């Protein structure tokens, strides 16, 4: 099967490998902690947006409740470590399982709703989860949970003050989500999901099972989001519902994909590379109350992209698809 | 043995009877016309055969096995494919990818699906448009795309819902040739049309529906002379003539 699609996919893999090598090596020469922090967060949200894109982009099920899977991932890995001494290097896989399971549980009733109603339902479910964790004493309630500081080790995924290992960990997460998306693009799911997104009635007339297609996308998306949550918890060392489960996380997970290009392979990474540095810079330069200002900047950016490049920033790099083939 | 058997199918939507006690059989290898004036219940019956709606009463058998009530996914799996009266294309996907969605119902391999889709596009005369996005196609091309997508599921029975309606005479002729070519591949075809002069020369038999009931079943020559059919289409005054 040596055709234009195979060639394009091979090309994508080569570009990704090149970027990966660059992203492993380049930060070794960066000593500035703030810069490293921005890179870590950008990679994290690139991975999260890639995970969101599997459900929201490919399958067209807009979720505004991914903070729930993210937060549950952080809690699972942290609590397993605190209460059961399970090292986070294992706990993060439990976090992924729980994230995927949670997405399935949300999907079971909510995928019976179509279009905007699914999006609205995910907002509500996300808020319910946030309130539950806020009032649940076993998981620390509003006080949150500290991850006990251990001797730096790969098993505990603790590296003390050294940021570089965290960066490489988050990079591995980002690369894994990209690779998952790439594999999906070569599978029948990729076609079924986009058919579901474009026209449900036509899709099922061709033998595409709508419900299980959505559930499969949700499970993969939720699992990677839970994994990202676990890694984030390790990195910040302390979690509470506000820092891992608040509603704005759901938006922050979806935005890079929307900004970069919904349903595209490179959109989430591109969107995160633009959005997260801008967010971090604006909140550090525009003062302690800059939270509102950086949200205004997002808003402006989204409006500009929506007006000028509704397909996302990634479409700037694409050869014009509508010229003579 | 009949490929498809419809036994006493009735379906009402909120008190409006769309189909009342409909029965007929479809023989393998034939092109059957399903005709009748607007509102006769043609599309409703189509949706029942395709599994999109479940009849209130009666049953539909494909090769002797009940398919009514199984839903569209199972019907597609058993070999019933369809097109839609109002064209439904996957607009964000290319023409080739649209057809691949159908092909994936018979294979899990992307390479095999692509090969099958390419062959089907070639058969339907859409190969030059394979790399285009579906929304870029002209209306007659979109109808061809629907046929190609349905054929890619390797059906035994193909349901064409007003595939020739709204086309210019030349386009309609090309459509007719495509339907014949499909039949020559051994695929049984049921066509819904309300324009009689297009469909009658093409079909081996026609089922005429009126007000949700079977008015008559016969070969095209009988149909056009049947006073009931003339009355249904033109009114009482013409039936006497």
Coordinates of C-alpha atoms in Angstrom, one line a residue:
Chain A
X1 CA 0.0 0.0 0.0
X2 CA 2.4 2.7 -1.1
X3 CA 0.2 5.6 -1.8
X4 CA -0.1 9.2 -0.8
X5 CA -1.6 8.5 2.5
X6 CA 1.1 6.0 3.5
X7 CA 3.7 8.5 2.4
X8 CA 2.1 11.3 4.4
X9 CA 2.0 9.2 7.5
X10 CA 5.6 8.2 7.2
X11 CA 6.5 11.8 6.8
X12 CA 4.5 12.7 9.9
X13 CA 6.4 10.1 11.9
X14 CA 9.7 11.4 10.7
X15 CA 8.8 15.0 11.6
X16 CA 7.6 13.8 15.1
X17 CA 10.8 11.9 15.7
X18 CA 12.9 15.0 14.8
X19 CA 10.8 17.2 17.1
X20 CA 11.2 14.6 19.9
X21 CA 14.9 14.5 19.6
X22 CA 15.0 18.3 19.6
X23 CA 12.7 18.4 22.6
X24 CA 14.8 16.0 24.6
X25 CA 18.1 17.7 23.9
X26 CA 17.4 21.4 23.7
X27 CA 16.1 21.9 27.3
X28 CA 19.4 20.5 28.6
X29 CA 20.9 23.8 27.8
X30 CA 18.2 25.8 29.5
X31 CA 19.0 26.7 33.1
X32 CA 16.2 29.2 33.7
X33 CA 13.6 27.6 35.9
X34 CA 10.8 29.8 34.8
X35 CA 11.4 28.9 31.1
X36 CA 11.6 25.2 32.0
X37 CA 8.3 25.5 33.8
X38 CA 6.6 27.1 30.8
X39 CA 8.0 24.3 28.6
X40 CA 6.7 21.6 31.0
X41 CA 3.3 23.1 31.1
X42 CA 3.2 23.6 27.4
X43 CA 4.1 19.9 26.8
X44 CA 1.5 18.8 29.4
X45 CA -1.3 20.7 27.8
X46 CA -0.2 19.6 24.4
X47 CA -0.7 16.1 25.5
X48 CA -4.0 16.8 27.3
X49 CA -5.3 18.6 24.2
X50 CA -4.2 15.7 22.0
X51 CA -6.2 13.4 24.3
X52 CA -9.2 15.8 24.2
X53 CA -8.9 16.0 20.5
X54 CA -9.5 12.2 20.1
X55 CA -13.0 12.6 21.5
X56 CA -13.8 16.2 20.7
X57 CA -11.9 16.5 17.4
X58 CA -12.0 13.2 15.6
X59 CA -15.3 12.0 17.0
X60 CA -16.9 15.5 17.3
X61 CA -18.2 14.9 20.9
X62 CA -17.3 18.3 22.5
X63 CA -16.5 17.6 26.2
X64 CA -16.3 20.5 28.6
X65 CA -15.8 18.2 31.6
X66 CA -12.3 16.8 31.0
X67 CA -11.2 18.4 34.3
X68 CA -13.0 15.5 36.0
X69 CA -10.8 12.8 34.4
X70 CA -7.7 15.0 34.8
X71 CA -8.5 15.6 38.5
X72 CA -9.4 12.0 39.2
X73 CA -6.1 10.9 37.6
X74 CA -4.2 13.2 40.0
X75 CA -6.2 12.0 43.0
X76 CA -5.9 8.3 42.2
X77 CA -2.1 8.3 41.8
X78 CA -1.6 10.6 44.7
X79 CA -3.9 8.7 47.1
X80 CA -2.5 5.4 46.1
X81 CA 0.9 6.7 47.0
X82 CA -0.2 8.3 50.3
X83 CA -2.6 5.6 51.6
X84 CA -1.3 2.4 50.0
X85 CA 2.4 3.3 49.2
X86 CA 1.9 2.4 45.6
X87 CA 4.7 4.2 43.7
X88 CA 3.5 6.8 41.3
X89 CA 5.3 5.1 38.4
X90 CA 2.7 2.4 38.8
X91 CA 0.0 4.6 40.2
X92 CA -0.2 6.7 37.1
X93 CA -1.4 3.6 35.1
X94 CA -4.2 3.2 37.7
X95 CA -4.9 6.9 37.1
X96 CA -5.2 6.2 33.4
X97 CA -7.5 3.3 34.0
X98 CA -9.7 5.4 36.3
X99 CA -9.7 8.3 33.8
X100 CA -10.9 6.0 31.0
X101 CA -13.5 4.3 33.2
X102 CA -14.8 7.7 34.4
X103 CA -15.2 8.8 30.7
X104 CA -17.1 5.6 30.0
X105 CA -19.4 6.2 33.0
X106 CA -20.1 9.7 31.9
X107 CA -20.5 8.6 28.3
X108 CA -23.0 5.8 29.1
X109 CA -25.9 8.2 29.8
X110 CA -24.6 11.3 28.1
X111 CA -23.9 9.9 24.6
X112 CA -27.6 9.4 24.3
X113 CA -27.7 13.1 24.0
X114 CA -26.6 14.7 20.8
X115 CA -24.7 17.8 19.8
X116 CA -24.7 20.7 22.3
X117 CA -26.6 18.7 24.9
X118 CA -23.7 16.4 25.3
X119 CA -21.4 19.4 25.9
X120 CA -23.7 20.8 28.4
X121 CA -24.1 17.5 30.3
X122 CA -20.3 17.2 30.5
X123 CA -20.1 20.7 32.1
X124 CA -22.6 19.6 34.7
X125 CA -20.9 16.3 35.4
X126 CA -17.6 18.0 35.8
X127 CA -19.0 20.5 38.3
X128 CA -20.6 17.6 40.3
X129 CA -17.3 15.8 40.5
X130 CA -15.6 19.0 41.6
X131 CA -18.1 19.6 44.4
X132 CA -17.9 15.9 45.5
X133 CA -14.2 16.1 45.9
X134 CA -14.4 19.4 47.6
X135 CA -16.6 17.9 50.3
X136 CA -15.1 14.5 50.6
X137 CA -12.9 14.2 53.7
X138 CA -11.1 10.9 52.7
X139 CA -9.6 12.6 49.7
X140 CA -8.6 15.7 51.7
X141 CA -11.7 17.8 50.9
X142 CA -11.0 21.5 50.3
X143 CA -7.6 21.2 52.1
X144 CA -6.1 19.0 49.4
X145 CA -3.4 16.4 49.6
X146 CA 0.4 16.8 49.8
X147 CA 2.5 14.3 48.0
X148 CA 5.1 13.3 50.6
X149 CA 8.6 14.2 49.5
X150 CA 10.7 11.1 49.0
X151 CA 14.2 10.5 47.9
X152 CA 14.5 11.4 44.3
X153 CA 14.0 8.2 42.3
X154 CA 12.6 6.9 39.1
X155 CA 10.2 4.6 41.0
X156 CA 8.7 7.5 42.9
X157 CA 9.0 9.8 39.9
X158 CA 10.4 12.4 42.3
X159 CA 13.4 14.4 41.2
X160 CA 13.8 17.1 43.9
X161 CA 14.5 20.5 42.6
X162 CA 15.8 19.3 39.2
X163 CA 13.2 20.2 36.6
X164 CA 14.7 18.4 33.6
X165 CA 13.6 14.9 34.5
X166 CA 10.0 16.2 35.0
X167 CA 10.3 17.8 31.5
X168 CA 11.3 14.5 30.0
X169 CA 8.5 12.7 31.8
X170 CA 5.9 15.2 30.5
X171 CA 7.6 15.0 27.1
X172 CA 7.1 11.2 27.1
X173 CA 3.4 11.8 28.0
X174 CA 3.0 14.3 25.1
X175 CA 4.8 11.9 22.7
X176 CA 2.6 9.0 23.8
X177 CA -0.6 10.9 23.1
X178 CA 0.7 12.0 19.7
X179 CA 1.6 8.5 18.9
X180 CA -1.8 7.3 19.9
X181 CA -3.4 9.9 17.7
X182 CA -1.1 8.9 14.8
X183 CA -2.0 5.2 15.3
X184 CA -5.7 6.0 15.4
X185 CA -5.4 8.0 12.1
X186 CA -4.3 4.7 10.4
X187 CA -7.1 2.7 11.8
X188 CA -10.8 2.2 11.0
X189 CA -11.7 4.1 14.1
X190 CA -10.5 7.3 12.5
X191 CA -12.9 6.9 9.7
X192 CA -15.8 5.7 11.8
X193 CA -15.4 8.6 14.3
X194 CA -15.3 11.3 11.6
X195 CA -18.4 9.7 10.0
X196 CA -20.1 9.9 13.4
X197 CA -19.1 13.5 13.7
X198 CA -20.3 14.5 10.2
X199 CA -23.6 12.5 9.9
X200 CA -24.9 10.0 12.4
X201 CA -27.7 8.7 10.2
X202 CA -25.4 8.1 7.2
X203 CA -22.7 6.5 9.4
X204 CA -25.0 3.9 10.9
X205 CA -26.5 3.1 7.5
X206 CA -22.9 2.0 6.6
X207 CA -22.7 -0.3 9.6
X208 CA -20.9 2.2 12.0
X209 CA -22.1 1.5 15.6
X210 CA -22.6 5.1 16.9
X211 CA -22.6 4.4 20.6
X212 CA -19.6 2.1 20.8
X213 CA -17.6 4.5 18.5
X214 CA -18.2 7.3 20.9
X215 CA -17.5 5.1 23.9
X216 CA -14.2 3.9 22.5
X217 CA -13.1 7.5 21.7
X218 CA -14.2 8.6 25.3
X219 CA -12.2 5.7 26.9
X220 CA -9.0 6.5 25.1
X221 CA -9.4 10.2 25.6
X222 CA -10.3 9.9 29.3
X223 CA -7.4 7.4 30.0
X224 CA -4.7 9.8 28.6
X225 CA -6.3 12.7 30.4
X226 CA -6.1 10.7 33.7
X227 CA -2.5 9.9 33.0
X228 CA -1.8 13.6 32.4
X229 CA -3.5 14.4 35.7
X230 CA -1.3 12.0 37.6
X231 CA 1.8 13.5 36.1
X232 CA 0.7 17.0 36.8
X233 CA 0.1 16.1 40.5
X234 CA 3.6 14.7 40.8
X235 CA 5.0 17.8 39.3
X236 CA 3.2 20.3 41.5
X237 CA 3.5 18.1 44.6
X238 CA 0.1 19.3 46.1
X239 CA -3.4 18.8 44.7
X240 CA -6.8 20.1 45.8
X241 CA -10.0 20.3 43.8
X242 CA -9.4 23.9 42.8
X243 CA -5.9 23.1 41.4
X244 CA -6.8 20.0 39.4
X245 CA -10.6 19.7 39.0
X246 CA -11.9 23.3 38.6
X247 CA -14.1 23.9 35.5
X248 CA -11.5 26.2 33.9
X249 CA -9.2 23.2 33.5
X250 CA -11.8 21.7 31.1
X251 CA -11.6 24.8 29.0
X252 CA -7.8 24.9 29.2
X253 CA -7.6 21.3 28.0
X254 CA -9.9 21.9 25.0
X255 CA -8.5 25.3 24.0
X256 CA -5.2 24.3 22.5
X257 CA -6.9 21.8 20.2
X258 CA -9.6 24.3 19.2
X259 CA -7.0 27.0 18.6
X260 CA -4.5 24.8 16.8
X261 CA -7.0 22.9 14.7
X262 CA -9.8 20.6 15.9
X263 CA -9.5 17.1 14.6
X264 CA -6.0 17.5 13.3
X265 CA -2.8 15.6 14.3
X266 CA -0.7 18.7 14.9
X267 CA -3.3 21.2 16.0
X268 CA -3.2 20.4 19.7
X269 CA 0.6 20.7 19.9
X270 CA 0.7 23.9 17.9
X271 CA -2.2 25.3 19.9
X272 CA -0.5 24.5 23.2
X273 CA 2.9 25.9 22.0
X274 CA 1.1 29.2 21.4
X275 CA -1.4 29.4 24.2
X276 CA 0.4 28.1 27.3
X277 CA 3.5 30.4 27.0
X278 CA 1.2 33.3 26.4
X279 CA -0.9 32.4 29.4
X280 CA 2.1 32.0 31.7
X281 CA 3.8 35.2 30.4
X282 CA 0.6 37.3 30.7
X283 CA -0.1 36.0 34.2
X284 CA 3.4 36.7 35.4
X285 CA 3.8 40.1 33.7
X286 CA 0.3 41.4 34.3
X287 CA 0.5 41.1 38.0
X288 CA -1.0 38.9 40.7
X289 CA -4.5 39.7 39.7
X290 CA -3.6 38.9 36.1
X291 CA -5.8 35.9 36.0
X292 CA -8.6 37.9 34.5
X293 CA -6.3 39.6 32.0
X294 CA -4.8 36.4 30.6
X295 CA -8.3 35.0 30.1
X296 CA -9.1 38.2 28.2
X297 CA -6.1 37.5 26.0
X298 CA -7.3 34.0 25.3
X299 CA -10.7 35.3 24.4
X300 CA -9.2 37.8 22.0
X301 CA -7.0 35.1 20.5
X302 CA -9.9 32.7 20.0
X303 CA -12.0 35.4 18.4
X304 CA -9.1 36.3 16.0
X305 CA -8.5 32.6 15.1
X306 CA -12.3 32.0 14.7
X307 CA -12.6 34.9 12.4
X308 CA -9.4 34.6 10.4
X309 CA -8.6 30.9 10.4
X310 CA -11.7 28.9 11.6
X311 CA -9.9 25.6 10.8
X312 CA -7.3 26.5 13.4
X313 CA -3.7 27.7 13.2
X314 CA -2.6 24.4 11.7
X315 CA -4.4 25.2 8.4
X316 CA -1.8 28.0 7.8
X317 CA 0.8 25.2 7.2
X318 CA -1.3 23.1 5.0
X319 CA -1.1 23.3 1.3
X320 CA -4.2 24.7 -0.1
X321 CA -6.6 21.8 -0.2
X322 CA -9.1 23.3 -2.6
X323 CA -6.8 24.1 -5.5
X324 CA -6.6 21.7 -8.4
X325 CA -5.7 18.3 -7.0
Chain B
X1 CA -36.5 -18.1 -2.9
X2 CA -37.3 -14.4 -2.5
X3 CA -34.4 -12.3 -1.4
X4 CA -36.6 -9.9 0.6
X5 CA -40.0 -10.6 1.9
X6 CA -42.3 -7.9 3.4
X7 CA -45.1 -9.4 5.5
X8 CA -47.9 -7.2 6.6
X9 CA -45.8 -4.2 7.6
X10 CA -47.6 -1.3 9.2
X11 CA -46.1 1.9 10.7
X12 CA -47.8 4.9 12.2
X13 CA -46.2 8.2 13.2
X14 CA -48.2 9.9 15.9
X15 CA -51.6 8.7 14.6
X16 CA -50.7 9.2 10.9
X17 CA -50.5 5.8 9.2
X18 CA -47.5 5.9 6.9
X19 CA -47.7 2.2 6.0
X20 CA -50.7 -0.1 6.3
X21 CA -50.4 -3.8 6.0
X22 CA -47.8 -3.8 3.2
X23 CA -46.7 -7.2 1.7
X24 CA -44.6 -8.0 -1.3
X25 CA -41.5 -10.0 -2.2
X26 CA -38.3 -8.9 -4.0
X27 CA -36.6 -11.6 -6.2
X28 CA -32.8 -11.8 -6.3
X29 CA -31.3 -9.9 -9.2
X30 CA -34.3 -7.7 -10.0
X31 CA -34.7 -4.0 -10.0
X32 CA -37.9 -3.2 -8.2
X33 CA -39.5 0.2 -8.4
X34 CA -41.3 1.6 -5.4
X35 CA -43.5 4.3 -6.7
X36 CA -46.4 6.4 -5.7
X37 CA -47.4 10.1 -5.2
X38 CA -45.9 12.2 -2.5
X39 CA -46.9 11.0 0.9
X40 CA -47.6 7.5 -0.2
X41 CA -45.3 6.0 2.4
X42 CA -42.4 5.1 0.1
X43 CA -39.6 6.6 2.3
X44 CA -41.2 5.3 5.4
X45 CA -41.2 1.7 4.0
X46 CA -37.6 2.2 2.9
X47 CA -36.6 3.2 6.4
X48 CA -38.2 0.1 7.7
X49 CA -36.3 -2.1 5.3
X50 CA -33.0 -0.4 6.1
X51 CA -33.7 -0.9 9.8
X52 CA -33.9 2.8 10.6
X53 CA -37.5 2.4 11.9
X54 CA -39.1 -0.6 13.4
X55 CA -42.6 -1.5 12.0
X56 CA -45.5 -1.5 14.5
X57 CA -46.8 -4.7 13.0
X58 CA -45.6 -7.3 10.4
X59 CA -42.0 -8.3 9.7
X60 CA -39.3 -8.0 7.0
X61 CA -37.2 -11.1 6.1
X62 CA -34.0 -11.1 4.2
X63 CA -33.2 -14.6 2.9
X64 CA -35.8 -16.0 5.3
X65 CA -34.3 -14.3 8.4
X66 CA -36.0 -11.6 10.2
X67 CA -34.3 -8.2 9.8
X68 CA -37.0 -5.8 11.0
X69 CA -36.3 -4.3 14.4
X70 CA -32.6 -5.1 14.2
X71 CA -31.5 -1.5 13.6
X72 CA -29.6 0.0 10.7
X73 CA -26.1 -1.3 11.8
X74 CA -27.2 -4.9 11.8
X75 CA -29.1 -4.4 8.5
X76 CA -26.0 -3.0 7.0
X77 CA -24.1 -6.0 8.3
X78 CA -26.6 -8.4 6.7
X79 CA -26.1 -6.8 3.4
X80 CA -28.8 -4.1 3.1
X81 CA -27.3 -0.7 1.9
X82 CA -29.1 2.5 1.1
X83 CA -28.9 6.0 -0.1
X84 CA -30.8 9.0 1.2
X85 CA -33.5 11.2 -0.4
X86 CA -31.7 14.3 1.0
X87 CA -28.0 13.6 0.3
X88 CA -26.0 12.9 3.4
X89 CA -22.3 13.1 2.7
X90 CA -19.4 13.2 5.2
X91 CA -18.5 16.7 4.2
X92 CA -15.2 17.1 6.2
X93 CA -13.8 13.9 4.5
X94 CA -12.6 13.3 1.0
X95 CA -14.6 11.4 -1.5
X96 CA -12.3 8.4 -1.1
X97 CA -12.6 8.6 2.7
X98 CA -16.4 8.7 2.5
X99 CA -16.3 5.4 0.6
X100 CA -13.7 3.9 2.9
X101 CA -16.2 4.3 5.8
X102 CA -18.4 1.9 3.9
X103 CA -15.6 -0.4 3.0
X104 CA -14.5 -0.7 6.7
X105 CA -17.7 -2.6 7.3
X106 CA -16.1 -5.6 5.6
X107 CA -12.4 -5.2 6.6
X108 CA -10.4 -3.8 9.4
X109 CA -7.4 -3.1 7.3
X110 CA -7.0 0.5 6.1
X111 CA -5.0 -0.7 3.0
X112 CA -7.8 -3.1 2.0
X113 CA -10.5 -0.6 2.7
X114 CA -8.7 2.0 0.5
X115 CA -8.2 -0.5 -2.3
X116 CA -11.9 -1.5 -2.2
X117 CA -13.0 2.2 -2.1
X118 CA -10.8 3.0 -5.1
X119 CA -12.3 0.2 -7.1
X120 CA -15.8 1.3 -6.1
X121 CA -15.1 4.9 -7.1
X122 CA -13.8 3.7 -10.4
X123 CA -17.0 1.7 -10.9
X124 CA -19.2 4.7 -10.1
X125 CA -17.2 7.0 -12.3
X126 CA -16.0 9.1 -9.4
X127 CA -12.3 8.1 -9.5
X128 CA -11.1 11.5 -10.8
X129 CA -12.8 13.2 -7.8
X130 CA -11.3 10.8 -5.1
X131 CA -9.1 13.4 -3.4
X132 CA -11.8 16.1 -3.3
X133 CA -13.7 17.0 -0.1
X134 CA -17.2 15.7 -0.3
X135 CA -18.9 19.1 -0.1
X136 CA -17.1 20.2 -3.2
X137 CA -19.0 17.7 -5.4
X138 CA -21.9 18.8 -7.6
X139 CA -25.4 17.4 -6.7
X140 CA -25.4 14.6 -9.2
X141 CA -21.8 13.6 -8.1
X142 CA -23.0 13.6 -4.5
X143 CA -25.7 11.1 -5.4
X144 CA -23.1 8.9 -7.1
X145 CA -21.0 9.2 -3.9
X146 CA -23.9 7.9 -1.9
X147 CA -24.2 4.9 -4.3
X148 CA -20.4 4.3 -4.1
X149 CA -20.5 4.4 -0.3
X150 CA -23.4 2.0 -0.1
X151 CA -21.7 -0.4 -2.6
X152 CA -18.5 -0.4 -0.6
X153 CA -20.4 -2.3 2.1
X154 CA -20.8 -5.1 -0.4
X155 CA -24.5 -5.3 -0.1
X156 CA -26.9 -7.9 -1.5
X157 CA -29.7 -5.4 -1.6
X158 CA -29.3 -1.8 -2.5
X159 CA -32.1 0.8 -1.6
X160 CA -32.0 3.9 -3.8
X161 CA -34.1 6.7 -2.5
X162 CA -35.0 9.2 -5.3
X163 CA -31.6 8.9 -6.7
X164 CA -32.7 10.2 -10.1
X165 CA -35.0 12.9 -8.9
X166 CA -34.0 16.5 -9.7
X167 CA -31.3 15.5 -12.3
X168 CA -31.2 16.8 -15.8
X169 CA -32.2 14.2 -18.5
X170 CA -28.6 13.5 -19.3
X171 CA -27.6 13.1 -15.7
X172 CA -30.6 10.9 -15.1
X173 CA -29.6 8.7 -18.1
X174 CA -26.1 8.3 -16.6
X175 CA -27.8 7.4 -13.3
X176 CA -29.9 4.8 -15.1
X177 CA -26.8 3.2 -16.6
X178 CA -25.2 3.1 -13.1
X179 CA -28.2 1.3 -11.7
X180 CA -28.1 -1.2 -14.5
X181 CA -24.4 -1.8 -13.9
X182 CA -25.1 -2.4 -10.2
X183 CA -27.8 -4.9 -11.0
X184 CA -25.4 -6.6 -13.5
X185 CA -23.0 -7.2 -10.6
X186 CA -25.7 -9.3 -9.0
X187 CA -27.0 -6.8 -6.5
X188 CA -30.7 -6.6 -6.1
X189 CA -32.0 -3.0 -6.3
X190 CA -35.1 -1.3 -4.9
X191 CA -35.7 2.2 -6.2
X192 CA -38.0 4.8 -4.8
X193 CA -39.1 7.3 -7.4
X194 CA -42.1 9.4 -7.9
X195 CA -41.3 10.3 -11.4
X196 CA -42.7 7.4 -13.3
X197 CA -41.2 8.0 -16.8
X198 CA -37.7 7.7 -15.4
X199 CA -38.2 4.6 -13.3
X200 CA -40.6 2.5 -15.4
X201 CA -38.2 1.7 -18.3
X202 CA -35.6 0.6 -15.8
X203 CA -37.5 -1.7 -13.4
X204 CA -38.6 -5.3 -13.9
X205 CA -41.6 -4.8 -11.6
X206 CA -43.1 -2.0 -9.7
X207 CA -44.9 -1.7 -6.4
X208 CA -47.3 1.3 -6.4
X209 CA -48.1 2.7 -3.0
X210 CA -50.9 5.2 -2.3
X211 CA -51.9 6.6 1.1
X212 CA -49.7 4.1 2.8
X213 CA -51.2 1.0 1.1
X214 CA -50.1 -1.2 -1.8
X215 CA -52.2 -0.1 -4.7
X216 CA -50.9 -2.6 -7.2
X217 CA -47.9 -4.6 -8.1
X218 CA -47.0 -5.5 -11.6
X219 CA -44.7 -5.1 -14.7
X220 CA -44.4 -1.5 -16.0
X221 CA -46.7 -2.1 -19.0
X222 CA -49.6 -3.0 -16.7
X223 CA -48.9 -0.3 -14.2
X224 CA -49.4 2.6 -16.6
X225 CA -52.7 1.2 -17.8
X226 CA -54.1 0.5 -14.3
X227 CA -57.1 2.8 -13.6
X228 CA -56.3 2.9 -9.9
X229 CA -52.8 4.1 -10.6
X230 CA -54.0 6.8 -12.9
X231 CA -56.6 7.9 -10.4
X232 CA -53.9 8.1 -7.6
X233 CA -51.6 10.2 -9.8
X234 CA -54.0 12.3 -11.8
X235 CA -57.4 12.2 -10.1
X236 CA -60.8 10.6 -11.0
X237 CA -61.5 12.6 -14.2
X238 CA -58.5 11.0 -16.0
X239 CA -59.3 7.4 -14.9
X240 CA -62.5 7.3 -16.9
X241 CA -60.7 8.3 -20.2

